[in-house]
Amino acid sequence: MGIQPWVIVEAPDGRGLREVVVNGEVVGTAWSSGELRAVLARLGYPRTLDLEDPAAVLWRGGDSGTWPDRPWRRRATSALMIAGMLASAALHMVIGWPDALRALTFSQRVVGAIFVLAGLVQCVATVAAFDHCGRRQFRMSGALVLLGSFITLPTTTTLIFMWLEEREYTPYLLAFGPLFLWSLWALLHCVREKSWKGLPQPKKFAAGVAFTAVLTAVSLAYSTMYQPTAAPIRFVLKADFGTPQTDTDPRQVAVPLTLYVKNDGGIPVYVINDDYTVWGETFAPSATGEGLRHWKEDTESLSAVEAERYARTARKEVLRSGHFYGPGAWLDAGEEFAAEKVVRLPKDADYGELEATLRVHFMRKDRGRLDEDFARPRFSWDRDLEQYYCPPAECGENAVYHGRVRHNNNLVNVTRRPRYVTAFWGPRTGLDVFISSFDFRKRSLYVHREGVDTAEAQREKERFGAAVVSANAKILTAGFLRPPGDRPPGDEGGR
């Protein structure tokens, strides 16, 4: 039996890497004869060692000229694997971080934390990819690369399906679109190389991955679909007139008005617009009962769909109007708010009754997050605000509120164009609010009516749970107003 050679060079693996064995122990690996000499030099062998000498080196699976490695292909594969893993890790962190920190519900925070955890796992997989695409010195590196590749596939598939719902351009499409293709390539690459070989119990590993995927899917479905729908919104809204009193000016009467709102449901809400308005109404009596005949004209002139036989509303004027709670504020579950207002009017005003209306437009806080900048009013008559300026003759005089709104599920945000809430208020123009992709930073107030897609605005209204609640109150003026014809002789009403 011959003497065993000092050095054994094993047959190349599928990538062309050959193990170097000395005295029964693997001492290194080599892609080429130059690397083989470097390994042997570190062990004290001379640089001039004759690699063809069978007494010094034993070649298995080929001779000293068998080096099937393709360096450029190997480096390109390694670079693509590492770049894709890093990009996927960044995408998962971008999606999960806002939800993990700021989501309103526990389930949404769990989903966000799962995405952050997935991103951290992929960061570890990126480090493992350096080894797996190289000399594979760590047994678990292949399994980690396989796991990282697997994580990307369901995430990008979900994002693509969500994007197809609206098919809007978003910069994130340039990330999750290519990453979907990358994940397919990476998984095929790992399967072809049987990257799970280093695992001691591959079946348990696969079961753990599958369980995590199912848990994520259930949490995502619960936080996205069931929970925001299951929790109803309930409001208590009141407007009440108090006892009229003579004002400090004896020619005027002051009528107290109490406004009240309570979020009686279990979900916090944003107030995206609100308004209280007090109207003074005059009536023309119709002793012959002809009021019903003119209901069409009255309805068109007063925008009130109602009719009365023995009286017709002759005039309806705004006496006081304003915000009640303020756009951009929010009401937590169970929170209530009340405000006292005073309506002043001359004692000789000819109004037959006063009517107060209170309206609150709200948006569910478990559906979206509103930027703080939304609460700052911009005025449409201010020429310095170019995007918001519109001549009063064309647009009226409005306070404009505009800000970004983000869905509480960040998966929706990365698959849609940015959405904005826009609210208008004016004592003459009334109030309006819509949610759409219309951005005043890019387009002016002039074109907002034409620029808003009504179908999109309706979809976003439903998606963010936006709605309006209202209340009203009326009081007859007979007890505290004195029409001009009823003044006693010599009373000029203080004029």
Short mmCIF file of C-alpha atoms in Angstrom, two decimals:
data_model
loop_
_atom_site.label_atom_id
_atom_site.label_comp_id
_atom_site.label_asym_id
_atom_site.label_seq_id
_atom_site.Cartn_x
_atom_site.Cartn_y
_atom_site.Cartn_z
CA MET A 1 0.00 0.00 0.00
CA GLY A 2 1.56 3.36 -1.09
CA ILE A 3 2.21 6.38 1.03
CA GLN A 4 -0.81 8.74 1.20
CA PRO A 5 -0.06 12.09 -0.47
CA TRP A 6 0.30 15.12 1.70
CA VAL A 7 -2.28 17.11 -0.25
CA ILE A 8 -5.59 15.93 -1.72
CA VAL A 9 -7.55 18.19 -4.08
CA GLU A 10 -11.18 17.04 -4.24
CA ALA A 11 -13.35 17.04 -7.35
CA PRO A 12 -14.97 20.40 -8.17
CA ASP A 13 -18.55 20.96 -7.04
CA GLY A 14 -21.29 22.27 -9.33
CA ARG A 15 -19.82 25.78 -9.21
CA GLY A 16 -16.20 24.74 -9.77
CA LEU A 17 -14.97 25.07 -6.16
CA ARG A 18 -12.48 22.40 -5.03
CA GLU A 19 -11.72 21.45 -1.43
CA VAL A 20 -8.11 21.06 -0.27
CA VAL A 21 -7.51 18.25 2.24
CA VAL A 22 -4.31 17.71 4.22
CA ASN A 23 -3.94 14.76 6.57
CA GLY A 24 -7.70 14.10 6.41
CA GLU A 25 -8.77 17.66 7.28
CA VAL A 26 -10.23 20.27 4.94
CA VAL A 27 -7.79 23.17 5.12
CA GLY A 28 -9.30 25.41 2.46
CA THR A 29 -10.97 25.77 -0.90
CA ALA A 30 -9.77 27.02 -4.26
CA TRP A 31 -11.35 28.30 -7.46
CA SER A 32 -8.10 28.12 -9.42
CA SER A 33 -4.56 26.82 -9.29
CA GLY A 34 -3.39 30.24 -8.08
CA GLU A 35 -5.74 30.06 -5.09
CA LEU A 36 -4.58 26.48 -4.43
CA ARG A 37 -0.97 27.65 -4.22
CA ALA A 38 -2.05 30.46 -1.86
CA VAL A 39 -3.78 27.95 0.45
CA LEU A 40 -0.72 25.69 0.48
CA ALA A 41 1.61 28.64 1.05
CA ARG A 42 -0.31 29.57 4.21
CA LEU A 43 0.31 26.02 5.43
CA GLY A 44 4.05 26.30 4.84
CA TYR A 45 4.32 24.59 1.46
CA PRO A 46 6.76 26.13 -0.98
CA ARG A 47 5.38 28.38 -3.72
CA THR A 48 7.28 26.27 -6.24
CA LEU A 49 5.56 23.03 -5.23
CA ASP A 50 5.12 20.82 -8.27
CA LEU A 51 1.35 20.32 -8.49
CA GLU A 52 1.82 17.56 -11.04
CA ASP A 53 3.94 15.45 -8.65
CA PRO A 54 1.72 12.53 -7.52
CA ALA A 55 3.93 12.12 -4.46
CA ALA A 56 2.91 15.59 -3.26
CA VAL A 57 -0.61 16.13 -4.61
CA LEU A 58 -3.47 13.74 -5.33
CA TRP A 59 -6.11 15.02 -7.76
CA ARG A 60 -9.64 13.63 -7.62
CA GLY A 61 -12.24 14.27 -10.29
CA GLY A 62 -9.81 15.90 -12.68
CA ASP A 63 -6.20 16.98 -12.88
CA SER A 64 -4.43 20.26 -12.19
CA GLY A 65 -6.01 21.80 -15.28
CA THR A 66 -9.62 21.10 -14.24
CA TRP A 67 -10.98 24.39 -12.93
CA PRO A 68 -14.56 24.79 -14.25
CA ASP A 69 -15.25 28.00 -12.29
CA ARG A 70 -16.72 30.89 -14.30
CA PRO A 71 -15.62 33.93 -12.24
CA TRP A 72 -17.74 36.56 -13.99
CA ARG A 73 -20.88 34.45 -13.85
CA ARG A 74 -20.29 33.60 -10.20
CA ARG A 75 -19.69 37.24 -9.26
CA ALA A 76 -22.72 38.42 -11.20
CA THR A 77 -24.91 35.82 -9.45
CA SER A 78 -23.51 36.86 -6.08
CA ALA A 79 -24.05 40.56 -6.77
CA LEU A 80 -27.63 39.99 -7.96
CA MET A 81 -28.47 37.83 -4.95
CA ILE A 82 -27.05 40.33 -2.46
CA ALA A 83 -28.56 43.40 -4.16
CA GLY A 84 -32.02 41.81 -4.34
CA MET A 85 -31.88 40.70 -0.72
CA LEU A 86 -30.88 44.18 0.45
CA ALA A 87 -33.60 45.82 -1.64
CA SER A 88 -36.21 43.41 -0.28
CA ALA A 89 -35.06 44.04 3.29
CA ALA A 90 -35.38 47.80 2.74
CA LEU A 91 -38.87 47.39 1.23
CA HIS A 92 -40.08 45.32 4.18
CA MET A 93 -38.70 47.87 6.64
CA VAL A 94 -40.31 50.78 4.78
CA ILE A 95 -43.68 48.99 4.79
CA GLY A 96 -43.58 47.73 8.35
CA TRP A 97 -41.93 50.53 10.32
CA PRO A 98 -44.77 53.12 10.21
CA ASP A 99 -47.40 50.51 11.12
CA ALA A 100 -45.29 49.01 13.90
CA LEU A 101 -44.85 52.41 15.56
CA ARG A 102 -48.03 54.36 14.80
CA ALA A 103 -50.84 51.98 13.82
CA LEU A 104 -53.94 52.52 15.93
CA THR A 105 -54.91 48.89 16.52
CA PHE A 106 -52.87 46.09 18.04
CA SER A 107 -53.36 43.77 15.07
CA GLN A 108 -52.06 46.43 12.67
CA ARG A 109 -48.99 46.90 14.85
CA VAL A 110 -48.45 43.14 14.86
CA VAL A 111 -48.50 43.11 11.06
CA GLY A 112 -46.07 46.02 10.98
CA ALA A 113 -43.77 44.26 13.44
CA ILE A 114 -43.86 41.10 11.30
CA PHE A 115 -42.74 43.09 8.26
CA VAL A 116 -39.94 44.71 10.28
CA LEU A 117 -38.88 41.26 11.53
CA ALA A 118 -38.93 39.97 7.94
CA GLY A 119 -36.67 42.86 6.94
CA LEU A 120 -34.23 42.03 9.74
CA VAL A 121 -34.20 38.36 8.70
CA GLN A 122 -33.37 39.45 5.17
CA CYS A 123 -30.52 41.61 6.48
CA VAL A 124 -29.09 38.46 8.08
CA ALA A 125 -29.77 36.59 4.83
CA THR A 126 -27.79 39.26 2.96
CA VAL A 127 -24.75 38.52 5.10
CA ALA A 128 -25.34 34.79 4.58
CA ALA A 129 -25.50 35.36 0.82
CA PHE A 130 -21.86 36.49 0.82
CA ASP A 131 -20.89 33.09 2.20
CA HIS A 132 -23.40 31.02 0.24
CA CYS A 133 -22.37 32.56 -3.07
CA GLY A 134 -18.74 32.20 -2.06
CA ARG A 135 -16.94 29.39 -0.26
CA ARG A 136 -19.88 28.22 1.93
CA GLN A 137 -18.00 27.92 5.17
CA PHE A 138 -21.18 28.17 7.29
CA ARG A 139 -23.68 25.34 7.10
CA MET A 140 -26.79 27.51 7.63
CA SER A 141 -26.00 30.15 5.01
CA GLY A 142 -27.89 28.37 2.22
CA ALA A 143 -31.03 27.95 4.35
CA LEU A 144 -30.96 31.63 5.31
CA VAL A 145 -30.69 32.67 1.67
CA LEU A 146 -33.59 30.34 0.84
CA LEU A 147 -35.68 31.86 3.64
CA GLY A 148 -34.89 35.41 2.55
CA SER A 149 -35.87 34.61 -1.03
CA PHE A 150 -39.08 32.93 0.10
CA ILE A 151 -40.09 35.94 2.22
CA THR A 152 -39.92 38.22 -0.80
CA LEU A 153 -42.24 36.18 -3.02
CA PRO A 154 -45.54 36.41 -1.04
CA THR A 155 -44.89 40.04 -0.14
CA THR A 156 -44.31 41.17 -3.71
CA THR A 157 -47.18 39.00 -4.96
CA THR A 158 -49.53 40.70 -2.49
CA LEU A 159 -48.27 44.13 -3.51
CA ILE A 160 -48.79 43.38 -7.20
CA PHE A 161 -52.35 42.17 -6.65
CA MET A 162 -53.12 45.28 -4.59
CA TRP A 163 -51.55 47.50 -7.25
CA LEU A 164 -53.66 45.88 -9.97
CA GLU A 165 -56.80 47.03 -8.14
CA GLU A 166 -56.13 50.70 -9.02
CA ARG A 167 -53.19 50.47 -11.49
CA GLU A 168 -51.74 53.80 -10.44
CA TYR A 169 -48.13 54.77 -10.85
CA THR A 170 -46.16 54.78 -7.63
CA PRO A 171 -42.36 54.86 -7.21
CA TYR A 172 -42.60 51.67 -5.16
CA LEU A 173 -43.74 49.84 -8.29
CA LEU A 174 -40.14 50.15 -9.50
CA ALA A 175 -39.14 48.19 -6.40
CA PHE A 176 -41.71 45.45 -5.84
CA GLY A 177 -42.18 44.72 -9.56
CA PRO A 178 -38.53 43.75 -10.21
CA LEU A 179 -38.30 42.15 -6.75
CA PHE A 180 -41.13 39.78 -7.69
CA LEU A 181 -39.07 38.56 -10.66
CA TRP A 182 -35.95 38.47 -8.50
CA SER A 183 -37.66 36.29 -5.89
CA LEU A 184 -38.66 33.76 -8.57
CA TRP A 185 -35.09 33.64 -9.86
CA ALA A 186 -33.61 33.42 -6.35
CA LEU A 187 -35.94 30.60 -5.31
CA LEU A 188 -35.19 28.62 -8.48
CA HIS A 189 -31.48 29.20 -7.88
CA CYS A 190 -31.74 27.96 -4.29
CA VAL A 191 -33.82 24.92 -5.29
CA ARG A 192 -31.41 24.05 -8.07
CA GLU A 193 -28.49 24.16 -5.63
CA LYS A 194 -30.48 22.46 -2.82
CA SER A 195 -29.66 25.23 -0.39
CA TRP A 196 -31.47 23.46 2.46
CA LYS A 197 -28.83 20.72 2.63
CA GLY A 198 -27.12 22.30 5.62
CA LEU A 199 -30.23 22.13 7.78
CA PRO A 200 -30.33 19.37 10.41
CA GLN A 201 -34.17 19.15 10.23
CA PRO A 202 -35.39 20.69 6.96
CA LYS A 203 -39.01 19.54 7.43
CA LYS A 204 -39.38 21.42 10.71
CA PHE A 205 -37.81 24.47 9.12
CA ALA A 206 -40.33 24.36 6.26
CA ALA A 207 -43.22 23.91 8.71
CA GLY A 208 -42.08 26.94 10.73
CA VAL A 209 -41.87 29.09 7.61
CA ALA A 210 -45.34 27.98 6.48
CA PHE A 211 -46.84 28.68 9.92
CA THR A 212 -45.32 32.18 9.96
CA ALA A 213 -46.71 32.87 6.48
CA VAL A 214 -50.21 31.77 7.50
CA LEU A 215 -50.07 33.87 10.70
CA THR A 216 -49.03 36.93 8.70
CA ALA A 217 -51.82 36.40 6.17
CA VAL A 218 -54.46 36.04 8.90
CA SER A 219 -53.22 39.13 10.77
CA LEU A 220 -53.14 41.13 7.56
CA ALA A 221 -56.66 40.11 6.57
CA TYR A 222 -57.99 40.84 10.07
CA SER A 223 -56.38 44.28 10.32
CA THR A 224 -57.25 45.28 6.75
CA MET A 225 -60.76 43.97 6.23
CA TYR A 226 -62.52 42.68 9.33
CA GLN A 227 -61.57 44.98 12.17
CA PRO A 228 -62.09 48.39 10.47
CA THR A 229 -65.49 47.18 9.26
CA ALA A 230 -66.63 45.49 12.47
CA ALA A 231 -66.29 48.54 14.73
CA PRO A 232 -69.19 50.97 14.11
CA ILE A 233 -69.13 54.75 14.50
CA ARG A 234 -71.73 56.40 16.73
CA PHE A 235 -72.13 60.13 17.34
CA VAL A 236 -74.24 62.20 19.69
CA LEU A 237 -74.71 65.64 18.14
CA LYS A 238 -76.86 68.45 19.58
CA ALA A 239 -77.67 72.09 18.90
CA ASP A 240 -79.85 73.90 21.47
CA PHE A 241 -80.98 77.51 21.75
CA GLY A 242 -80.96 79.07 25.21
CA THR A 243 -83.11 81.83 26.68
CA PRO A 244 -82.77 85.08 24.69
CA GLN A 245 -81.56 88.10 26.65
CA THR A 246 -81.16 91.80 26.01
CA ASP A 247 -77.61 92.51 24.90
CA THR A 248 -75.37 95.24 26.33
CA ASP A 249 -76.68 97.31 23.47
CA PRO A 250 -80.42 97.66 24.28
CA ARG A 251 -81.23 97.73 20.58
CA GLN A 252 -80.06 94.12 20.24
CA VAL A 253 -81.01 90.75 21.64
CA ALA A 254 -78.52 87.97 22.38
CA VAL A 255 -79.58 84.37 21.81
CA PRO A 256 -77.33 81.70 23.42
CA LEU A 257 -76.58 78.59 21.38
CA THR A 258 -75.09 75.40 22.81
CA LEU A 259 -73.31 73.01 20.45
CA TYR A 260 -72.36 69.51 21.60
CA VAL A 261 -70.69 66.46 20.10
CA LYS A 262 -69.68 63.12 21.58
CA ASN A 263 -67.92 60.19 19.94
CA ASP A 264 -70.09 57.46 21.41
CA GLY A 265 -68.46 54.64 19.42
CA GLY A 266 -65.32 52.61 19.99
CA ILE A 267 -63.13 54.13 17.25
CA PRO A 268 -61.37 57.54 17.31
CA VAL A 269 -62.19 59.84 14.41
CA TYR A 270 -60.66 62.84 12.69
CA VAL A 271 -62.83 65.89 12.12
CA ILE A 272 -62.03 66.83 8.51
CA ASN A 273 -64.56 69.66 8.29
CA ASP A 274 -67.31 71.08 10.44
CA ASP A 275 -69.70 73.99 10.48
CA TYR A 276 -72.41 75.57 12.52
CA THR A 277 -74.75 78.07 10.89
CA VAL A 278 -77.59 80.10 12.37
CA TRP A 279 -80.28 81.22 9.93
CA GLY A 280 -82.96 83.84 10.27
CA GLU A 281 -86.12 83.03 8.34
CA THR A 282 -88.99 85.29 7.35
CA PHE A 283 -92.41 84.02 6.35
CA ALA A 284 -95.20 85.35 4.17
CA PRO A 285 -98.59 84.20 5.50
CA SER A 286 -100.99 82.56 3.08
CA ALA A 287 -104.47 82.82 4.52
CA THR A 288 -106.02 81.20 1.48
CA GLY A 289 -103.76 78.16 1.78
CA GLU A 290 -101.86 78.69 -1.47
CA GLY A 291 -98.46 77.84 -0.01
CA LEU A 292 -98.40 74.35 -1.47
CA ARG A 293 -98.88 75.70 -4.97
CA HIS A 294 -95.57 77.55 -4.83
CA TRP A 295 -93.45 74.85 -3.24
CA LYS A 296 -91.45 74.36 -6.43
CA GLU A 297 -90.35 78.02 -6.58
CA ASP A 298 -89.62 78.08 -2.85
CA THR A 299 -87.56 74.90 -3.05
CA GLU A 300 -85.45 76.19 -5.95
CA SER A 301 -84.81 79.57 -4.33
CA LEU A 302 -84.11 78.34 -0.79
CA SER A 303 -82.67 74.86 -1.49
CA ALA A 304 -85.05 73.38 1.08
CA VAL A 305 -87.25 70.54 -0.11
CA GLU A 306 -90.37 71.19 1.94
CA ALA A 307 -93.76 72.87 1.60
CA GLU A 308 -96.29 74.51 3.92
CA ARG A 309 -99.91 75.39 3.11
CA TYR A 310 -100.48 78.57 5.14
CA ALA A 311 -97.00 80.10 5.01
CA ARG A 312 -94.18 80.55 2.55
CA THR A 313 -90.56 81.12 3.43
CA ALA A 314 -89.83 84.54 1.98
CA ARG A 315 -86.20 84.94 2.98
CA LYS A 316 -83.48 82.95 4.70
CA GLU A 317 -80.32 84.75 5.84
CA VAL A 318 -77.13 83.65 7.59
CA LEU A 319 -76.81 85.32 10.99
CA ARG A 320 -73.70 83.53 12.22
CA SER A 321 -71.50 80.74 10.91
CA GLY A 322 -68.15 79.19 11.73
CA HIS A 323 -66.19 76.11 12.71
CA PHE A 324 -67.30 74.21 15.77
CA TYR A 325 -64.44 71.81 16.63
CA GLY A 326 -61.99 72.57 13.82
CA PRO A 327 -60.65 70.58 10.83
CA GLY A 328 -57.69 68.37 11.68
CA ALA A 329 -58.68 67.77 15.31
CA TRP A 330 -59.82 64.36 16.48
CA LEU A 331 -62.23 62.83 18.95
CA ASP A 332 -61.11 59.75 20.85
CA ALA A 333 -63.61 57.04 21.73
CA GLY A 334 -65.93 58.41 24.42
CA GLU A 335 -64.61 61.97 24.12
CA GLU A 336 -67.10 64.84 24.11
CA PHE A 337 -66.92 68.54 23.35
CA ALA A 338 -69.29 71.45 23.87
CA ALA A 339 -69.15 75.09 22.83
CA GLU A 340 -71.29 78.10 23.68
CA LYS A 341 -72.05 80.66 20.99
CA VAL A 342 -74.08 83.86 21.10
CA VAL A 343 -76.17 85.07 18.18
CA ARG A 344 -76.84 88.82 18.19
CA LEU A 345 -79.51 90.48 16.11
CA PRO A 346 -81.59 93.68 16.21
CA LYS A 347 -84.74 93.59 18.26
CA ASP A 348 -86.71 94.88 15.32
CA ALA A 349 -85.55 92.14 12.93
CA ASP A 350 -88.47 90.65 11.05
CA TYR A 351 -87.42 87.00 11.35
CA GLY A 352 -90.18 84.59 12.28
CA GLU A 353 -87.82 81.89 13.53
CA LEU A 354 -84.15 81.09 13.98
CA GLU A 355 -82.65 77.80 12.85
CA ALA A 356 -79.25 76.41 13.83
CA THR A 357 -77.57 73.58 11.92
CA LEU A 358 -74.49 71.70 13.06
CA ARG A 359 -72.56 69.45 10.68
CA VAL A 360 -69.44 67.39 11.30
CA HIS A 361 -67.56 65.61 8.52
CA PHE A 362 -65.36 62.90 10.02
CA MET A 363 -62.93 60.17 8.97
CA ARG A 364 -62.20 56.98 10.88
CA LYS A 365 -58.82 57.14 12.58
CA ASP A 366 -58.37 53.37 12.29
CA ARG A 367 -58.44 53.73 8.51
CA GLY A 368 -56.00 56.58 7.99
CA ARG A 369 -53.51 59.05 9.47
CA LEU A 370 -53.89 62.73 8.67
CA ASP A 371 -50.89 65.06 8.45
CA GLU A 372 -50.77 67.76 11.12
CA ASP A 373 -50.34 70.40 8.42
CA PHE A 374 -53.94 69.81 7.36
CA ALA A 375 -55.22 71.82 10.33
CA ARG A 376 -53.60 75.05 9.05
CA PRO A 377 -56.07 77.12 6.98
CA ARG A 378 -55.08 78.73 3.69
CA PHE A 379 -57.20 81.55 2.33
CA SER A 380 -58.31 81.53 -1.29
CA TRP A 381 -58.07 85.33 -1.59
CA ASP A 382 -54.39 85.41 -0.54
CA ARG A 383 -52.33 86.10 -3.67
CA ASP A 384 -49.14 84.99 -1.92
CA LEU A 385 -50.46 81.43 -1.85
CA GLU A 386 -50.31 80.79 -5.56
CA GLN A 387 -51.70 77.24 -5.50
CA TYR A 388 -54.63 78.21 -3.29
CA TYR A 389 -55.43 81.60 -4.75
CA CYS A 390 -58.61 82.03 -6.74
CA PRO A 391 -60.36 85.36 -7.47
CA PRO A 392 -63.33 85.78 -5.11
CA ALA A 393 -65.55 86.62 -8.07
CA GLU A 394 -64.96 83.12 -9.46
CA CYS A 395 -64.51 80.93 -6.38
CA GLY A 396 -65.95 82.92 -3.52
CA GLU A 397 -64.01 83.50 -0.30
CA ASN A 398 -62.95 80.23 1.30
CA ALA A 399 -60.74 78.88 4.01
CA VAL A 400 -58.98 75.89 2.44
CA TYR A 401 -57.56 72.92 4.37
CA HIS A 402 -55.30 70.50 2.52
CA GLY A 403 -53.06 67.69 3.74
CA ARG A 404 -51.76 64.21 3.04
CA VAL A 405 -53.70 61.24 4.38
CA ARG A 406 -52.06 57.84 4.76
CA HIS A 407 -53.88 54.56 5.06
CA ASN A 408 -53.25 52.79 8.35
CA ASN A 409 -52.21 49.71 6.40
CA ASN A 410 -48.96 50.81 4.76
CA LEU A 411 -49.32 48.12 2.07
CA VAL A 412 -52.06 50.31 0.61
CA ASN A 413 -49.86 53.41 0.69
CA VAL A 414 -47.05 51.83 -1.33
CA THR A 415 -49.43 50.58 -4.03
CA ARG A 416 -51.35 53.85 -4.55
CA ARG A 417 -50.64 57.41 -5.50
CA PRO A 418 -50.60 59.76 -2.48
CA ARG A 419 -54.04 60.73 -1.24
CA TYR A 420 -55.03 64.14 0.12
CA VAL A 421 -57.93 65.49 2.12
CA THR A 422 -59.21 68.87 0.93
CA ALA A 423 -61.83 70.85 2.82
CA PHE A 424 -63.46 74.21 2.06
CA TRP A 425 -65.36 76.49 4.37
CA GLY A 426 -66.92 79.92 3.89
CA PRO A 427 -69.89 81.72 5.48
CA ARG A 428 -71.39 82.31 2.04
CA THR A 429 -70.14 79.27 0.14
CA GLY A 430 -70.76 76.68 2.85
CA LEU A 431 -68.53 73.67 3.40
CA ASP A 432 -67.24 70.87 1.23
CA VAL A 433 -64.71 68.07 1.63
CA PHE A 434 -63.25 65.34 -0.56
CA ILE A 435 -60.45 62.77 -0.47
CA SER A 436 -58.55 62.19 -3.71
CA SER A 437 -55.12 62.25 -5.35
CA PHE A 438 -55.53 65.96 -6.21
CA ASP A 439 -52.53 67.85 -4.80
CA PHE A 440 -52.57 71.64 -4.54
CA ARG A 441 -48.77 71.71 -4.53
CA LYS A 442 -48.88 70.71 -8.20
CA ARG A 443 -52.21 72.13 -9.40
CA SER A 444 -54.05 75.28 -8.44
CA LEU A 445 -57.43 75.94 -6.87
CA TYR A 446 -58.68 77.12 -10.28
CA VAL A 447 -58.88 73.59 -11.63
CA HIS A 448 -59.71 71.57 -8.54
CA ARG A 449 -63.31 70.93 -9.61
CA GLU A 450 -62.22 69.62 -13.00
CA GLY A 451 -59.16 67.87 -11.57
CA VAL A 452 -60.98 65.73 -9.01
CA ASP A 453 -62.14 62.33 -10.20
CA THR A 454 -65.58 61.92 -8.60
CA ALA A 455 -65.44 58.13 -8.83
CA GLU A 456 -62.06 58.14 -7.10
CA ALA A 457 -63.34 60.53 -4.43
CA GLN A 458 -66.25 58.19 -3.71
CA ARG A 459 -63.94 55.16 -3.44
CA GLU A 460 -61.61 57.00 -1.07
CA LYS A 461 -64.54 58.20 1.01
CA GLU A 462 -65.57 54.59 1.58
CA ARG A 463 -62.00 53.36 2.01
CA PHE A 464 -61.23 55.88 4.76
CA GLY A 465 -64.66 55.64 6.38
CA ALA A 466 -65.54 59.29 5.78
CA ALA A 467 -69.10 60.42 6.53
CA VAL A 468 -71.11 63.35 7.87
CA VAL A 469 -73.46 63.73 10.83
CA SER A 470 -75.72 66.70 11.51
CA ALA A 471 -78.17 68.17 13.98
CA ASN A 472 -80.42 71.22 14.01
CA ALA A 473 -82.59 73.29 16.31
CA LYS A 474 -85.27 75.96 15.82
CA ILE A 475 -86.72 78.69 17.99
CA LEU A 476 -89.64 81.06 17.37
CA THR A 477 -88.82 84.75 17.69
CA ALA A 478 -92.27 85.93 18.81
CA GLY A 479 -91.20 86.22 22.44
CA PHE A 480 -88.11 88.36 21.98
CA LEU A 481 -88.19 90.14 18.60
CA ARG A 482 -90.41 93.09 17.84
CA PRO A 483 -91.08 93.60 14.14
CA PRO A 484 -90.86 97.24 12.98
CA GLY A 485 -94.64 97.54 12.58
CA ASP A 486 -95.18 96.55 16.23
CA ARG A 487 -93.00 99.29 17.77
CA PRO A 488 -94.85 101.60 20.15
CA PRO A 489 -95.24 105.23 19.05
CA GLY A 490 -92.10 107.30 19.56
CA ASP A 491 -89.84 104.19 19.68
CA GLU A 492 -87.37 104.55 16.85
CA GLY A 493 -85.52 101.42 17.79
CA GLY A 494 -82.55 103.37 19.08
CA ARG A 495 -81.81 104.79 15.63
#
